[in-house]
Amino acid sequence: MKKQSSIVNYQSLANISPFNKGGLRGIFNHRFSTINYFSSKGFSLVEVMVAAIILGVSLMAIYAVYIKTFEASGRAESKTVATSLAQETMENVINRPYNN
């Protein structure tokens, strides 16, 4: 019967180790390669934050356009009222009888 050696052959362990290639990059890749980010259900915090930022910027742009439109509408209404008053005044002046 052969006696088994209790000495570990580190050279053979280095060949089967997932960390033997790439140094720290190999360790990093192996550590995170087992996590499957794409099959998880739901949204990550980063995705939610990006969506919130996009939504916020979009709402700010829509609000700015709304305010400008509201201001332009107010100016147009003021011009319409001023034009109506001017026309009414001119009609009153034209319809007065001519007296020296």
PDB file of C-alpha atoms in Angstrom:
ATOM      1  CA  MET A   1       0.000   0.000   0.000  1.00  0.00           C
ATOM      2  CA  LYS A   2       1.290   3.389  -0.985  1.00  0.00           C
ATOM      3  CA  LYS A   3       1.502   6.047   1.634  1.00  0.00           C
ATOM      4  CA  GLN A   4      -0.272   9.240   0.599  1.00  0.00           C
ATOM      5  CA  SER A   5       1.698  12.362   0.929  1.00  0.00           C
ATOM      6  CA  SER A   6       0.282  15.079   3.134  1.00  0.00           C
ATOM      7  CA  ILE A   7       2.371  17.674   1.337  1.00  0.00           C
ATOM      8  CA  VAL A   8       0.278  19.856  -0.934  1.00  0.00           C
ATOM      9  CA  ASN A   9       1.583  20.401  -4.415  1.00  0.00           C
ATOM     10  CA  TYR A  10       1.026  24.144  -4.774  1.00  0.00           C
ATOM     11  CA  GLN A  11       2.096  24.112  -8.397  1.00  0.00           C
ATOM     12  CA  SER A  12      -0.804  21.839  -9.349  1.00  0.00           C
ATOM     13  CA  LEU A  13      -3.233  23.962  -7.280  1.00  0.00           C
ATOM     14  CA  ALA A  14      -2.106  27.064  -9.142  1.00  0.00           C
ATOM     15  CA  ASN A  15      -3.069  25.436 -12.434  1.00  0.00           C
ATOM     16  CA  ILE A  16      -6.628  24.682 -11.375  1.00  0.00           C
ATOM     17  CA  SER A  17      -7.183  27.909  -9.468  1.00  0.00           C
ATOM     18  CA  PRO A  18      -9.489  30.458 -11.118  1.00  0.00           C
ATOM     19  CA  PHE A  19      -7.087  33.165  -9.976  1.00  0.00           C
ATOM     20  CA  ASN A  20      -4.015  31.912 -11.783  1.00  0.00           C
ATOM     21  CA  LYS A  21      -4.453  34.209 -14.774  1.00  0.00           C
ATOM     22  CA  GLY A  22      -4.756  37.952 -14.747  1.00  0.00           C
ATOM     23  CA  GLY A  23      -3.546  38.710 -11.235  1.00  0.00           C
ATOM     24  CA  LEU A  24      -5.973  40.976  -9.411  1.00  0.00           C
ATOM     25  CA  ARG A  25      -8.047  41.347 -12.546  1.00  0.00           C
ATOM     26  CA  GLY A  26      -8.549  37.590 -12.569  1.00  0.00           C
ATOM     27  CA  ILE A  27      -9.671  37.655  -8.952  1.00  0.00           C
ATOM     28  CA  PHE A  28     -12.051  40.533  -9.658  1.00  0.00           C
ATOM     29  CA  ASN A  29     -13.497  38.873 -12.748  1.00  0.00           C
ATOM     30  CA  HIS A  30     -13.972  35.562 -10.966  1.00  0.00           C
ATOM     31  CA  ARG A  31     -15.537  37.180  -7.925  1.00  0.00           C
ATOM     32  CA  PHE A  32     -18.157  39.048  -9.937  1.00  0.00           C
ATOM     33  CA  SER A  33     -18.603  36.582 -12.779  1.00  0.00           C
ATOM     34  CA  THR A  34     -20.856  34.380 -10.668  1.00  0.00           C
ATOM     35  CA  ILE A  35     -23.380  37.192 -10.201  1.00  0.00           C
ATOM     36  CA  ASN A  36     -25.854  37.363 -13.046  1.00  0.00           C
ATOM     37  CA  TYR A  37     -27.117  40.933 -13.104  1.00  0.00           C
ATOM     38  CA  PHE A  38     -29.275  40.521 -16.189  1.00  0.00           C
ATOM     39  CA  SER A  39     -31.512  37.745 -14.918  1.00  0.00           C
ATOM     40  CA  SER A  40     -32.518  39.519 -11.717  1.00  0.00           C
ATOM     41  CA  LYS A  41     -36.115  40.643 -11.469  1.00  0.00           C
ATOM     42  CA  GLY A  42     -36.967  44.270 -10.717  1.00  0.00           C
ATOM     43  CA  PHE A  43     -34.914  47.404 -11.018  1.00  0.00           C
ATOM     44  CA  SER A  44     -31.635  48.340  -9.449  1.00  0.00           C
ATOM     45  CA  LEU A  45     -31.170  51.548  -7.499  1.00  0.00           C
ATOM     46  CA  VAL A  46     -29.048  53.019 -10.296  1.00  0.00           C
ATOM     47  CA  GLU A  47     -31.780  52.369 -12.864  1.00  0.00           C
ATOM     48  CA  VAL A  48     -34.373  53.998 -10.621  1.00  0.00           C
ATOM     49  CA  MET A  49     -32.125  57.025 -10.021  1.00  0.00           C
ATOM     50  CA  VAL A  50     -31.430  57.468 -13.747  1.00  0.00           C
ATOM     51  CA  ALA A  51     -35.139  57.203 -14.527  1.00  0.00           C
ATOM     52  CA  ALA A  52     -35.942  59.762 -11.815  1.00  0.00           C
ATOM     53  CA  ILE A  53     -33.355  62.190 -13.183  1.00  0.00           C
ATOM     54  CA  ILE A  54     -34.654  61.819 -16.741  1.00  0.00           C
ATOM     55  CA  LEU A  55     -38.230  62.297 -15.526  1.00  0.00           C
ATOM     56  CA  GLY A  56     -37.239  65.355 -13.486  1.00  0.00           C
ATOM     57  CA  VAL A  57     -35.413  67.015 -16.372  1.00  0.00           C
ATOM     58  CA  SER A  58     -38.332  66.282 -18.704  1.00  0.00           C
ATOM     59  CA  LEU A  59     -40.858  67.738 -16.264  1.00  0.00           C
ATOM     60  CA  MET A  60     -38.721  70.855 -15.797  1.00  0.00           C
ATOM     61  CA  ALA A  61     -38.576  71.368 -19.569  1.00  0.00           C
ATOM     62  CA  ILE A  62     -42.338  70.884 -19.920  1.00  0.00           C
ATOM     63  CA  TYR A  63     -42.959  73.295 -17.035  1.00  0.00           C
ATOM     64  CA  ALA A  64     -40.699  75.937 -18.632  1.00  0.00           C
ATOM     65  CA  VAL A  65     -42.602  75.651 -21.922  1.00  0.00           C
ATOM     66  CA  TYR A  66     -45.910  75.868 -20.023  1.00  0.00           C
ATOM     67  CA  ILE A  67     -44.830  79.072 -18.247  1.00  0.00           C
ATOM     68  CA  LYS A  68     -43.651  80.684 -21.498  1.00  0.00           C
ATOM     69  CA  THR A  69     -46.915  79.750 -23.220  1.00  0.00           C
ATOM     70  CA  PHE A  70     -48.939  81.141 -20.315  1.00  0.00           C
ATOM     71  CA  GLU A  71     -46.986  84.419 -20.438  1.00  0.00           C
ATOM     72  CA  ALA A  72     -47.430  84.688 -24.212  1.00  0.00           C
ATOM     73  CA  SER A  73     -51.150  84.014 -23.824  1.00  0.00           C
ATOM     74  CA  GLY A  74     -51.403  86.800 -21.253  1.00  0.00           C
ATOM     75  CA  ARG A  75     -49.603  89.237 -23.560  1.00  0.00           C
ATOM     76  CA  ALA A  76     -51.861  88.293 -26.465  1.00  0.00           C
ATOM     77  CA  GLU A  77     -54.946  88.852 -24.312  1.00  0.00           C
ATOM     78  CA  SER A  78     -53.633  92.262 -23.224  1.00  0.00           C
ATOM     79  CA  LYS A  79     -52.996  93.242 -26.842  1.00  0.00           C
ATOM     80  CA  THR A  80     -56.510  92.139 -27.816  1.00  0.00           C
ATOM     81  CA  VAL A  81     -58.060  94.220 -25.025  1.00  0.00           C
ATOM     82  CA  ALA A  82     -55.910  97.233 -25.941  1.00  0.00           C
ATOM     83  CA  THR A  83     -56.834  96.919 -29.626  1.00  0.00           C
ATOM     84  CA  SER A  84     -60.540  96.684 -28.772  1.00  0.00           C
ATOM     85  CA  LEU A  85     -60.352  99.782 -26.562  1.00  0.00           C
ATOM     86  CA  ALA A  86     -58.460 101.714 -29.237  1.00  0.00           C
ATOM     87  CA  GLN A  87     -60.987 100.711 -31.902  1.00  0.00           C
ATOM     88  CA  GLU A  88     -63.905 101.691 -29.647  1.00  0.00           C
ATOM     89  CA  THR A  89     -62.316 105.074 -28.924  1.00  0.00           C
ATOM     90  CA  MET A  90     -61.702 105.717 -32.633  1.00  0.00           C
ATOM     91  CA  GLU A  91     -65.310 104.806 -33.465  1.00  0.00           C
ATOM     92  CA  ASN A  92     -66.519 107.230 -30.781  1.00  0.00           C
ATOM     93  CA  VAL A  93     -64.344 109.991 -32.217  1.00  0.00           C
ATOM     94  CA  ILE A  94     -65.474 109.294 -35.796  1.00  0.00           C
ATOM     95  CA  ASN A  95     -69.167 109.177 -34.847  1.00  0.00           C
ATOM     96  CA  ARG A  96     -69.154 112.557 -33.028  1.00  0.00           C
ATOM     97  CA  PRO A  97     -70.844 115.346 -34.831  1.00  0.00           C
ATOM     98  CA  TYR A  98     -68.607 117.941 -36.388  1.00  0.00           C
ATOM     99  CA  ASN A  99     -68.766 121.183 -34.408  1.00  0.00           C
ATOM    100  CA  ASN A 100     -66.431 124.105 -34.676  1.00  0.00           C
TER     101      ASN A 100
END
